[in-house]
């Protein structure tokens, strides 16, 4: 046992003395969190809009107020005719024009239906869609409160539906994904690199000739990363709690336990990669291509799995991060207990056992 | 020199599929001698060393290292041998002392023992200035000496040196052989492979492997006489050519 701890301590020396490793381990998670949370977000804030109110009655003014006070929009210009719309977009200082139909209020109360048109600058297609969705969300909301107050079936027609979380926060979607990505990257990439480095330096030979058992060598290499990855998981949770004010609805113990499971899974992938690669560059490339892309694209992190072609959907089922993200969402956002994420946990557990056996047998084979 | 055998190899065969890497090797290595294990690349040296170090199991034949069986007692073998390769195998981002501490630790030495032994070691080598330096800041020749000292730090019965002087200048090589002699004087058996045939002449006895078989074993001097050669270099060529014909 003493031998083993000596090994672990040595591993920590490697980690703490290498600036690059330290940066990847501790800088990257925080930077990535902040990047995804603040910059690469699909939230909108202070989007400039113009309003063409051809009715100019109480209802349209009230809706306008609601839209402008939401914090998402900023009124750039009031238009007086639809001929100006083209010009306003061409100048490029407006993202959306909201057009209220003539006789908006009258139509609403007489016919129970009236129209509002949302015109967006779709040169940035994603943003345009988002802005239109946000606007229609606010208008719909207004329509609903109106219905409750008046108890009459009023209908304001807008073209978009609300897909978003109630507070329209992008962070809700990103935190679980970032967590999967960072844990995957730190655990798998760093372990595969550190094992391959021993091979490259020739120190692996000496370790194998020593009385240490192969299992002790692997565990010794992996242990520090389990520990550090776990710290990372805690940091991510803290940042999302205190910087992004994202509450954890479910049990934090369960969340940490699931993180631990995912870390072990990622580590066994790292060991597997180290057995099939001969040098650090290849291991790094392999980890990036084999882990990062699937984690980002095929896990529901950025693109929803349900919108993918069937073949890709099938492929997604094979990606561990997909299951982990579902678990994290289930616990953090929906407040589910173990019984809610039981299926996903079993899948992850099965994958972990499979990968561990595979990498252990591969590692042994290389010794022969 | 006593004639007790510390390594006994009899009819060792190692096959990889249809390829025979070691074809009925038979040799003994005596307690306390410097044994040269020579042969061209691909002659099967590495395979044999891996078996002797307990890293790989023979296909057939009898192999005993330091009194332990290479089939069943590899753990015991590992505990009793040291190993050093051409790559020196020190951790560059650890200091000299930390390397010693680490390797001493995995061989089960107590930290007290490690401290007292390393103090003696640094003193004897005149190495104090490097003790707290990371390996990457230490000159190559010193690194090599340190690597050797680390390999015999746990006082193994046998130390395996796999081309320990590859890529090192002649003066450093000479100094390194002084260390080897010192260790042999202390009773450690040295099992060394090398490409440099002049080094072969420093060994007490040497074997020359060609195509998976041992072509000859004898003292360098006897071999040179036997084959009517000028040096071990000539002996090597004569044997290699003979086996091919």
Coordinates of C-alpha atoms in Angstrom, one line a residue:
Chain A
X1 CA 0.0 0.0 0.0
X2 CA 2.9 2.3 0.8
X3 CA 4.3 1.7 -2.7
X4 CA 1.0 2.7 -4.1
X5 CA 0.8 6.0 -2.3
X6 CA 4.4 6.8 -3.4
X7 CA 3.1 6.3 -6.9
X8 CA 0.2 8.6 -6.4
X9 CA 2.4 11.3 -4.9
X10 CA 4.7 11.1 -7.9
X11 CA 1.7 11.6 -10.2
X12 CA 0.8 14.7 -8.3
X13 CA 4.3 16.1 -8.8
X14 CA 3.8 15.6 -12.5
X15 CA 0.6 17.4 -12.5
X16 CA 1.5 20.3 -10.3
X17 CA 4.8 20.9 -12.1
X18 CA 3.4 21.1 -15.6
X19 CA 1.8 24.4 -16.3
X20 CA 0.0 23.2 -19.3
X21 CA -1.6 20.4 -17.3
X22 CA -2.6 22.8 -14.6
X23 CA -4.1 25.1 -17.0
X24 CA -6.2 22.4 -18.7
X25 CA -7.2 21.0 -15.3
X26 CA -8.2 24.2 -13.5
X27 CA -8.3 27.1 -16.0
X28 CA -10.3 25.4 -18.7
X29 CA -13.4 24.4 -16.7
X30 CA -14.0 27.9 -15.4
X31 CA -13.2 29.6 -18.7
X32 CA -15.5 27.2 -20.5
X33 CA -18.3 27.7 -18.1
X34 CA -18.0 31.5 -18.4
X35 CA -17.7 31.3 -22.1
X36 CA -20.7 29.2 -22.6
X37 CA -22.7 31.0 -20.0
X38 CA -22.1 34.5 -21.1
X39 CA -20.8 34.5 -24.7
X40 CA -21.9 31.5 -26.6
X41 CA -25.4 31.7 -25.3
X42 CA -28.7 31.6 -27.1
X43 CA -30.2 34.2 -24.8
X44 CA -30.8 37.6 -26.2
X45 CA -30.3 40.8 -24.4
X46 CA -31.1 44.4 -25.5
X47 CA -31.9 43.4 -29.1
X48 CA -32.7 46.6 -31.0
X49 CA -36.2 46.6 -32.5
X50 CA -38.5 49.0 -34.3
X51 CA -42.3 49.1 -33.9
X52 CA -44.9 50.0 -36.4
X53 CA -48.1 50.5 -34.5
X54 CA -50.8 51.1 -37.1
X55 CA -53.5 50.9 -34.4
X56 CA -52.0 52.8 -31.5
X57 CA -54.6 51.8 -28.9
X58 CA -54.4 50.8 -25.3
X59 CA -53.7 47.1 -26.0
X60 CA -50.9 47.7 -28.4
X61 CA -49.3 50.2 -26.1
X62 CA -49.6 47.7 -23.2
X63 CA -48.0 45.0 -25.3
X64 CA -45.3 47.3 -26.4
X65 CA -44.6 48.2 -22.8
X66 CA -44.4 44.6 -21.9
X67 CA -42.0 43.8 -24.6
X68 CA -39.7 46.7 -23.9
X69 CA -39.7 46.1 -20.2
X70 CA -38.7 42.5 -20.6
X71 CA -35.0 43.4 -20.8
X72 CA -34.6 41.5 -24.0
X73 CA -35.4 44.4 -26.3
X74 CA -34.5 48.0 -26.8
X75 CA -36.7 50.3 -28.9
X76 CA -34.6 51.9 -31.6
X77 CA -37.2 53.5 -33.7
X78 CA -41.0 54.0 -34.1
X79 CA -42.1 53.7 -37.7
X80 CA -45.1 55.4 -39.2
X81 CA -45.5 53.4 -42.4
X82 CA -44.7 50.0 -43.8
X83 CA -42.6 51.6 -46.5
X84 CA -40.0 52.4 -43.9
X85 CA -39.5 48.8 -42.9
X86 CA -37.2 47.9 -45.7
X87 CA -35.0 51.0 -45.1
X88 CA -34.7 50.3 -41.4
X89 CA -33.4 46.7 -42.0
X90 CA -31.0 47.9 -44.7
X91 CA -29.4 50.4 -42.3
X92 CA -28.8 47.3 -40.2
X93 CA -29.4 48.8 -36.8
X94 CA -32.6 46.9 -36.1
X95 CA -33.0 43.2 -35.6
X96 CA -36.8 43.0 -35.6
X97 CA -39.8 45.1 -36.6
X98 CA -43.0 44.4 -34.8
X99 CA -46.1 45.4 -36.8
X100 CA -49.5 45.7 -35.1
X101 CA -52.4 45.4 -37.4
X102 CA -54.8 48.2 -38.0
X103 CA -57.7 48.1 -35.5
X104 CA -55.8 45.7 -33.3
X105 CA -57.8 46.3 -30.1
X106 CA -61.2 46.5 -31.9
X107 CA -60.6 43.3 -33.7
X108 CA -59.5 41.6 -30.5
X109 CA -62.6 42.5 -28.6
X110 CA -65.1 42.2 -31.5
X111 CA -63.8 39.2 -33.4
X112 CA -61.7 37.7 -30.6
X113 CA -58.8 37.6 -32.9
X114 CA -56.2 40.1 -34.1
X115 CA -52.8 40.0 -35.9
X116 CA -49.3 41.0 -35.1
X117 CA -46.5 40.5 -37.6
X118 CA -42.9 39.9 -36.5
X119 CA -40.3 40.7 -39.2
X120 CA -36.8 39.7 -38.3
X121 CA -33.4 40.2 -39.9
X122 CA -32.6 36.6 -40.8
X123 CA -29.0 37.2 -42.0
X124 CA -28.2 35.6 -38.6
X125 CA -30.8 32.9 -38.9
X126 CA -30.5 31.5 -35.4
X127 CA -30.7 34.9 -33.7
X128 CA -33.6 35.9 -35.8
X129 CA -35.5 32.8 -34.9
X130 CA -34.7 33.3 -31.2
X131 CA -35.8 37.0 -31.2
X132 CA -39.1 36.1 -32.9
X133 CA -39.7 33.3 -30.4
X134 CA -39.0 35.6 -27.5
X135 CA -41.3 38.3 -28.8
X136 CA -44.1 35.9 -29.6
X137 CA -43.7 34.4 -26.2
X138 CA -44.3 37.7 -24.5
X139 CA -47.3 38.5 -26.7
X140 CA -48.8 35.1 -26.0
X141 CA -48.3 35.6 -22.3
X142 CA -50.1 38.8 -22.5
X143 CA -53.0 37.1 -24.4
X144 CA -53.2 34.5 -21.6
X145 CA -53.5 37.0 -18.8
X146 CA -56.1 38.9 -20.8
X147 CA -58.1 35.7 -21.1
X148 CA -58.0 35.1 -17.4
X149 CA -59.0 38.7 -16.6
X150 CA -61.8 38.9 -19.0
X151 CA -62.8 35.3 -19.1
X152 CA -63.3 35.5 -22.8
X153 CA -61.5 33.6 -25.6
X154 CA -59.3 36.3 -27.0
X155 CA -56.7 35.3 -29.5
X156 CA -53.7 37.2 -30.7
X157 CA -52.1 35.5 -33.7
X158 CA -48.4 35.1 -33.7
X159 CA -46.4 32.6 -35.7
X160 CA -44.1 31.2 -33.1
X161 CA -44.3 28.9 -30.2
X162 CA -42.3 28.9 -26.9
X163 CA -39.8 26.2 -26.8
X164 CA -37.8 27.5 -23.9
X165 CA -37.4 27.1 -20.2
X166 CA -39.8 29.5 -18.4
X167 CA -37.2 32.1 -17.6
X168 CA -35.7 31.9 -21.0
X169 CA -32.2 31.1 -19.6
X170 CA -29.6 29.6 -21.9
X171 CA -27.4 28.5 -19.0
X172 CA -30.0 25.8 -18.1
X173 CA -29.2 24.1 -21.3
X174 CA -25.5 24.5 -21.1
X175 CA -24.4 23.6 -17.6
X176 CA -25.1 19.8 -17.9
X177 CA -23.4 19.7 -21.3
X178 CA -20.3 21.6 -20.1
X179 CA -20.1 19.4 -17.1
X180 CA -20.1 16.3 -19.4
X181 CA -17.6 17.9 -21.7
X182 CA -15.1 19.0 -19.0
X183 CA -15.3 15.8 -17.1
X184 CA -14.8 13.8 -20.3
X185 CA -11.9 16.0 -21.4
X186 CA -10.1 16.1 -18.1
X187 CA -10.5 12.5 -17.2
X188 CA -10.1 10.8 -20.5
X189 CA -7.6 13.1 -22.2
X190 CA -5.4 13.7 -19.2
X191 CA -5.1 10.1 -18.2
X192 CA -4.5 8.8 -21.7
X193 CA -1.8 11.5 -22.1
X194 CA -0.1 10.8 -18.8
X195 CA 0.0 7.0 -19.4
X196 CA 1.3 7.4 -22.9
X197 CA 3.9 9.8 -21.7
X198 CA 5.4 7.1 -19.5
X199 CA 5.5 4.8 -22.5
X200 CA 7.2 7.5 -24.5
X201 CA 9.8 8.3 -21.8
X202 CA 10.6 4.6 -21.3
X203 CA 9.6 4.8 -17.7
X204 CA 6.7 2.4 -18.3
X205 CA 9.2 -0.4 -18.9
X206 CA 10.9 0.2 -15.6
X207 CA 7.5 0.3 -13.8
X208 CA 6.5 -3.0 -15.4
X209 CA 9.8 -4.6 -14.4
X210 CA 9.3 -3.4 -10.8
X211 CA 7.3 -5.4 -8.2
X212 CA 4.3 -3.1 -8.9
X213 CA 1.4 -5.0 -10.4
X214 CA -0.1 -3.6 -13.6
X215 CA -3.3 -2.9 -11.8
X216 CA -1.4 -0.8 -9.3
X217 CA 0.3 1.1 -12.0
X218 CA -3.0 1.9 -13.8
X219 CA -4.8 2.8 -10.5
X220 CA -1.9 4.9 -9.5
X221 CA -2.0 6.9 -12.7
X222 CA -5.7 7.3 -12.6
X223 CA -6.3 8.1 -8.9
X224 CA -5.1 11.7 -9.0
X225 CA -7.3 12.4 -12.0
X226 CA -10.4 10.9 -10.3
X227 CA -9.7 13.3 -7.4
X228 CA -9.1 16.3 -9.6
X229 CA -12.0 15.6 -11.9
X230 CA -14.2 15.4 -8.9
X231 CA -13.0 18.8 -7.7
X232 CA -13.8 20.1 -11.2
X233 CA -17.3 18.8 -10.9
X234 CA -17.8 20.6 -7.6
X235 CA -16.4 23.8 -9.1
X236 CA -18.7 23.6 -12.1
X237 CA -21.7 23.1 -9.7
X238 CA -20.6 26.0 -7.6
X239 CA -20.1 28.3 -10.6
X240 CA -23.6 27.4 -11.9
X241 CA -25.1 27.9 -8.5
X242 CA -23.5 31.3 -7.6
X243 CA -22.5 32.9 -10.9
X244 CA -25.5 31.7 -13.0
X245 CA -27.9 31.3 -10.1
X246 CA -29.0 28.0 -11.4
X247 CA -30.6 26.1 -8.6
X248 CA -30.2 22.4 -8.0
X249 CA -33.7 21.0 -7.6
X250 CA -32.6 17.5 -6.8
X251 CA -30.2 15.8 -4.4
X252 CA -26.7 17.2 -4.5
X253 CA -25.3 13.9 -3.2
X254 CA -26.9 12.0 -6.0
X255 CA -25.6 14.5 -8.5
X256 CA -22.1 14.1 -7.2
X257 CA -22.4 10.3 -7.2
X258 CA -23.5 10.4 -10.8
X259 CA -20.5 12.7 -11.6
X260 CA -18.3 10.1 -10.0
X261 CA -19.7 7.3 -12.1
X262 CA -19.2 9.4 -15.2
X263 CA -15.6 10.2 -14.2
X264 CA -14.8 6.5 -13.8
X265 CA -16.3 5.9 -17.2
X266 CA -14.3 8.6 -18.8
X267 CA -11.1 7.4 -17.1
X268 CA -11.6 3.9 -18.5
X269 CA -12.0 5.4 -22.0
X270 CA -8.7 7.2 -21.3
X271 CA -7.0 4.0 -20.4
X272 CA -8.4 2.4 -23.5
X273 CA -7.0 5.2 -25.6
X274 CA -3.6 4.9 -24.0
X275 CA -3.4 1.2 -24.9
X276 CA -3.9 1.9 -28.6
X277 CA -1.8 5.0 -29.1
X278 CA 2.0 5.2 -29.0
X279 CA 2.6 8.9 -28.4
X280 CA 1.1 11.9 -26.7
X281 CA 0.2 13.7 -29.9
X282 CA -1.8 10.8 -31.2
X283 CA -3.4 10.3 -27.8
X284 CA -4.4 13.9 -27.8
X285 CA -5.8 13.9 -31.3
X286 CA -7.6 10.6 -30.6
X287 CA -9.2 12.0 -27.5
X288 CA -10.2 15.2 -29.2
X289 CA -11.8 13.5 -32.2
X290 CA -13.2 10.5 -30.5
X291 CA -14.5 12.3 -27.4
X292 CA -15.0 16.0 -27.9
X293 CA -17.0 16.0 -31.1
X294 CA -19.4 13.3 -30.0
X295 CA -19.7 15.0 -26.6
X296 CA -20.6 18.3 -28.2
X297 CA -22.6 17.1 -31.2
X298 CA -24.2 13.8 -30.5
X299 CA -25.2 14.2 -26.9
X300 CA -28.0 16.7 -27.0
X301 CA -25.6 19.3 -25.6
X302 CA -26.0 21.7 -28.4
X303 CA -28.3 20.1 -30.8
X304 CA -31.4 18.2 -29.6
X305 CA -31.2 14.5 -30.3
X306 CA -34.9 14.4 -31.3
X307 CA -34.2 16.6 -34.3
X308 CA -31.5 14.4 -35.8
X309 CA -31.9 11.8 -38.6
X310 CA -32.7 8.3 -37.3
X311 CA -29.2 6.9 -37.8
X312 CA -27.6 9.7 -35.8
X313 CA -30.2 9.3 -33.1
X314 CA -29.2 5.6 -32.9
X315 CA -25.5 6.7 -32.7
X316 CA -26.4 9.1 -29.9
X317 CA -27.7 6.2 -27.8
X318 CA -24.1 4.8 -27.8
X319 CA -22.6 8.1 -26.5
X320 CA -22.0 8.1 -22.7
X321 CA -22.3 11.9 -22.4
X322 CA -25.9 11.7 -23.8
X323 CA -27.0 9.7 -20.8
X324 CA -25.0 11.7 -18.4
X325 CA -26.5 14.9 -19.6
X326 CA -30.0 13.5 -19.3
X327 CA -29.2 12.5 -15.7
X328 CA -27.8 15.9 -14.8
X329 CA -30.8 17.6 -16.4
X330 CA -33.1 15.3 -14.5
X331 CA -31.5 16.0 -11.2
X332 CA -30.6 19.6 -11.5
X333 CA -33.5 21.0 -13.4
X334 CA -36.4 18.6 -12.8
X335 CA -35.4 17.7 -9.2
X336 CA -35.7 13.9 -9.9
X337 CA -34.4 11.4 -7.4
X338 CA -32.6 8.2 -8.3
X339 CA -35.9 6.5 -9.3
X340 CA -36.2 9.2 -12.1
X341 CA -32.7 8.7 -13.5
X342 CA -32.5 5.0 -12.7
X343 CA -32.6 3.8 -16.4
X344 CA -29.9 6.3 -17.5
X345 CA -27.7 5.4 -14.5
X346 CA -28.0 1.7 -15.3
X347 CA -26.9 2.4 -18.9
X348 CA -23.9 4.4 -17.7
X349 CA -23.0 1.7 -15.2
X350 CA -23.2 -0.9 -17.9
X351 CA -21.0 1.2 -20.2
X352 CA -18.5 1.7 -17.4
X353 CA -18.1 -1.9 -16.6
X354 CA -17.8 -2.8 -20.3
X355 CA -15.1 -0.2 -20.9
X356 CA -13.2 -1.1 -17.7
X357 CA -13.1 -4.7 -18.7
X358 CA -12.1 -3.9 -22.2
X359 CA -9.3 -1.5 -21.2
X360 CA -8.0 -3.9 -18.5
X361 CA -7.8 -6.8 -20.9
X362 CA -6.2 -4.5 -23.6
X363 CA -3.6 -3.2 -21.0
X364 CA -2.7 -6.8 -20.0
X365 CA -2.4 -7.9 -23.6
X366 CA 0.1 -5.2 -24.4
X367 CA 2.3 -6.6 -21.6
X368 CA 2.5 -10.0 -23.3
Chain B
X1 CA 34.7 -15.8 -8.8
X2 CA 32.3 -18.5 -7.6
X3 CA 30.7 -20.7 -10.2
X4 CA 27.2 -20.6 -8.7
X5 CA 24.6 -20.0 -11.4
X6 CA 22.2 -17.2 -10.6
X7 CA 20.4 -17.4 -14.0
X8 CA 19.8 -20.9 -15.4
X9 CA 18.2 -21.1 -18.9
X10 CA 17.6 -24.5 -20.4
X11 CA 16.0 -25.1 -23.8
X12 CA 14.1 -21.9 -23.7
X13 CA 11.7 -21.5 -26.6
X14 CA 9.5 -18.5 -27.2
X15 CA 7.2 -18.5 -30.1
X16 CA 4.9 -15.7 -31.4
X17 CA 2.5 -17.6 -33.6
X18 CA 4.7 -19.3 -36.1
X19 CA 7.6 -17.0 -35.5
X20 CA 10.3 -18.5 -33.2
X21 CA 12.0 -15.6 -31.4
X22 CA 14.0 -17.8 -29.0
X23 CA 15.1 -21.2 -30.4
X24 CA 16.2 -23.5 -27.6
X25 CA 18.5 -21.1 -25.7
X26 CA 20.6 -22.7 -23.1
X27 CA 23.0 -20.8 -20.9
X28 CA 24.0 -20.0 -17.3
X29 CA 25.0 -16.7 -15.7
X30 CA 27.3 -17.0 -12.7
X31 CA 26.9 -15.2 -9.5
X32 CA 28.7 -11.8 -9.5
X33 CA 29.9 -11.9 -13.1
X34 CA 29.5 -9.3 -15.9
X35 CA 27.6 -11.2 -18.6
X36 CA 27.4 -9.7 -22.1
X37 CA 24.3 -10.6 -24.1
X38 CA 25.2 -9.7 -27.6
X39 CA 23.4 -9.9 -30.9
X40 CA 22.1 -7.9 -33.8
X41 CA 18.7 -6.2 -33.7
X42 CA 16.0 -8.7 -34.2
X43 CA 18.2 -11.6 -33.0
X44 CA 15.8 -12.2 -30.1
X45 CA 17.7 -10.5 -27.3
X46 CA 14.8 -8.3 -26.2
X47 CA 12.4 -11.3 -26.1
X48 CA 14.9 -13.2 -23.9
X49 CA 15.4 -10.3 -21.5
X50 CA 11.7 -9.8 -21.2
X51 CA 11.4 -13.4 -20.1
X52 CA 14.2 -13.1 -17.7
X53 CA 12.7 -10.0 -16.1
X54 CA 9.4 -11.8 -15.6
X55 CA 7.5 -9.7 -18.2
X56 CA 6.7 -12.5 -20.5
X57 CA 6.2 -16.3 -20.2
X58 CA 8.3 -18.8 -22.1
X59 CA 6.6 -21.1 -24.5
X60 CA 8.7 -24.0 -23.2
X61 CA 12.0 -24.8 -21.5
X62 CA 13.3 -24.1 -18.0
X63 CA 14.1 -20.6 -16.8
X64 CA 15.3 -19.7 -13.3
X65 CA 16.3 -16.2 -12.2
X66 CA 17.8 -15.6 -8.8
X67 CA 16.4 -19.0 -7.8
X68 CA 12.9 -18.3 -8.9
X69 CA 10.9 -19.9 -11.7
X70 CA 10.0 -17.6 -14.6
X71 CA 6.6 -19.3 -15.1
X72 CA 5.2 -19.0 -11.6
X73 CA 7.4 -16.7 -9.5
X74 CA 7.6 -13.6 -11.6
X75 CA 6.7 -11.4 -8.7
X76 CA 9.7 -12.8 -6.7
X77 CA 11.9 -12.3 -9.7
X78 CA 10.9 -8.7 -10.1
X79 CA 11.6 -8.0 -6.4
X80 CA 15.2 -9.3 -6.9
X81 CA 16.3 -7.6 -10.1
X82 CA 17.1 -4.1 -11.3
X83 CA 16.6 -2.8 -14.8
X84 CA 17.9 0.1 -16.8
X85 CA 17.4 0.8 -20.5
X86 CA 19.0 3.1 -23.0
X87 CA 16.4 5.7 -22.2
X88 CA 17.6 6.0 -18.6
X89 CA 14.0 6.0 -17.4
X90 CA 14.1 8.8 -14.9
X91 CA 11.3 11.3 -14.6
X92 CA 12.5 14.5 -16.0
X93 CA 10.2 16.7 -14.0
X94 CA 11.2 15.1 -10.7
X95 CA 14.4 16.0 -8.8
X96 CA 17.2 13.5 -8.5
X97 CA 16.2 12.8 -4.9
X98 CA 12.5 12.5 -5.8
X99 CA 13.3 9.9 -8.4
X100 CA 15.3 7.9 -5.9
X101 CA 12.5 8.3 -3.4
X102 CA 9.9 7.1 -5.9
X103 CA 11.9 4.0 -7.2
X104 CA 13.0 3.1 -3.7
X105 CA 9.4 3.3 -2.6
X106 CA 8.0 1.0 -5.2
X107 CA 10.6 -1.6 -4.2
X108 CA 9.3 -1.3 -0.7
X109 CA 12.2 0.5 1.0
X110 CA 11.2 2.5 4.1
X111 CA 11.7 6.3 3.8
X112 CA 14.3 6.2 6.5
X113 CA 16.3 3.7 4.5
X114 CA 15.9 5.7 1.3
X115 CA 17.2 8.8 3.1
X116 CA 20.3 7.1 4.5
X117 CA 21.1 5.2 1.3
X118 CA 20.7 8.2 -0.9
X119 CA 22.8 10.4 1.3
X120 CA 25.6 7.8 0.9
X121 CA 25.0 7.6 -2.8
X122 CA 25.1 11.3 -3.5
X123 CA 28.2 11.6 -1.3
X124 CA 30.0 8.8 -3.1
X125 CA 29.2 10.0 -6.6
X126 CA 30.0 13.7 -5.7
X127 CA 26.4 14.4 -6.7
X128 CA 25.2 16.7 -3.9
X129 CA 24.8 19.7 -6.2
X130 CA 22.2 17.8 -8.3
X131 CA 20.2 16.3 -5.5
X132 CA 17.5 19.0 -5.6
X133 CA 17.7 19.6 -9.3
X134 CA 15.1 18.3 -11.7
X135 CA 16.5 15.7 -14.1
X136 CA 15.9 17.8 -17.2
X137 CA 18.5 20.3 -15.8
X138 CA 21.2 17.6 -15.2
X139 CA 23.8 16.8 -17.8
X140 CA 23.4 13.6 -19.8
X141 CA 26.4 11.8 -18.3
X142 CA 25.2 12.4 -14.8
X143 CA 21.7 11.3 -15.7
X144 CA 23.0 8.0 -16.9
X145 CA 25.0 7.4 -13.7
X146 CA 22.0 8.3 -11.7
X147 CA 19.8 6.0 -13.7
X148 CA 22.2 3.2 -13.0
X149 CA 22.4 4.0 -9.3
X150 CA 18.6 4.0 -9.2
X151 CA 18.5 0.6 -10.9
X152 CA 20.7 -0.9 -8.1
X153 CA 19.3 1.2 -5.3
X154 CA 17.3 -1.6 -3.8
X155 CA 20.3 -3.9 -3.9
X156 CA 19.1 -6.4 -6.4
X157 CA 20.9 -9.7 -7.0
X158 CA 20.9 -9.1 -10.7
X159 CA 20.7 -5.9 -12.8
X160 CA 19.7 -6.0 -16.4
X161 CA 21.2 -3.3 -18.5
X162 CA 19.5 -3.0 -21.9
X163 CA 21.9 -1.1 -24.2
X164 CA 22.7 1.3 -21.3
X165 CA 25.3 3.3 -23.2
X166 CA 23.4 4.0 -26.4
X167 CA 23.9 7.5 -27.6
X168 CA 26.5 8.4 -25.1
X169 CA 30.1 9.7 -25.8
X170 CA 33.1 7.4 -25.4
X171 CA 34.4 9.1 -22.2
X172 CA 31.1 8.9 -20.5
X173 CA 30.8 5.3 -21.6
X174 CA 34.2 4.5 -20.0
X175 CA 33.1 6.2 -16.8
X176 CA 29.9 4.3 -16.8
X177 CA 31.8 1.0 -17.1
X178 CA 33.7 2.0 -14.0
X179 CA 30.4 2.1 -12.2
X180 CA 29.4 -1.3 -13.5
X181 CA 32.7 -2.8 -12.2
X182 CA 32.1 -1.3 -8.9
X183 CA 28.6 -2.8 -8.7
X184 CA 30.0 -6.2 -9.7
X185 CA 32.6 -5.9 -7.0
X186 CA 29.7 -5.3 -4.5
X187 CA 28.4 -8.7 -5.6
X188 CA 25.7 -7.7 -8.0
X189 CA 25.5 -9.8 -11.1
X190 CA 25.4 -7.7 -14.3
X191 CA 23.5 -8.8 -17.4
X192 CA 24.2 -6.3 -20.1
X193 CA 23.3 -6.0 -23.8
X194 CA 25.3 -3.7 -26.1
X195 CA 25.9 -2.8 -29.6
X196 CA 29.4 -1.7 -29.0
X197 CA 31.7 -4.7 -29.5
X198 CA 34.6 -3.0 -27.7
X199 CA 32.4 -3.0 -24.6
X200 CA 31.8 -6.7 -25.1
X201 CA 35.5 -7.1 -24.2
X202 CA 34.9 -5.6 -20.8
X203 CA 32.6 -8.5 -19.9
X204 CA 33.7 -11.6 -18.0
X205 CA 31.8 -13.8 -20.4
X206 CA 29.6 -13.1 -23.4
X207 CA 27.1 -14.9 -25.5
X208 CA 26.3 -14.0 -29.1
X209 CA 22.8 -14.5 -30.5
X210 CA 22.1 -14.9 -34.1
X211 CA 18.6 -15.5 -35.5
X212 CA 17.1 -16.6 -32.2
X213 CA 19.9 -19.0 -31.3
X214 CA 23.0 -18.7 -29.2
X215 CA 25.9 -19.0 -31.6
X216 CA 28.6 -19.2 -28.9
X217 CA 29.3 -18.4 -25.2
X218 CA 32.7 -17.9 -23.8
X219 CA 35.1 -15.3 -22.4
X220 CA 35.9 -12.6 -24.9
X221 CA 39.5 -13.6 -25.0
X222 CA 38.8 -17.3 -25.7
X223 CA 36.4 -16.3 -28.5
X224 CA 38.9 -14.1 -30.2
X225 CA 41.4 -16.9 -30.1
X226 CA 38.9 -19.6 -31.2
X227 CA 37.9 -17.7 -34.3
X228 CA 41.3 -16.4 -35.0
X229 CA 40.0 -12.9 -34.8
X230 CA 41.5 -9.5 -33.9
X231 CA 38.6 -8.3 -31.8
X232 CA 35.1 -9.1 -30.6
X233 CA 33.9 -7.1 -33.6
X234 CA 35.5 -9.7 -35.9
X235 CA 34.1 -12.6 -33.8
X236 CA 30.6 -11.1 -34.2
X237 CA 30.9 -10.9 -38.0
X238 CA 32.3 -14.4 -38.3
X239 CA 29.5 -15.9 -36.2
X240 CA 26.8 -14.0 -38.0
X241 CA 28.1 -15.0 -41.4
X242 CA 28.5 -18.6 -40.3
X243 CA 25.0 -18.9 -39.1
X244 CA 23.5 -17.4 -42.2
X245 CA 25.5 -19.8 -44.5

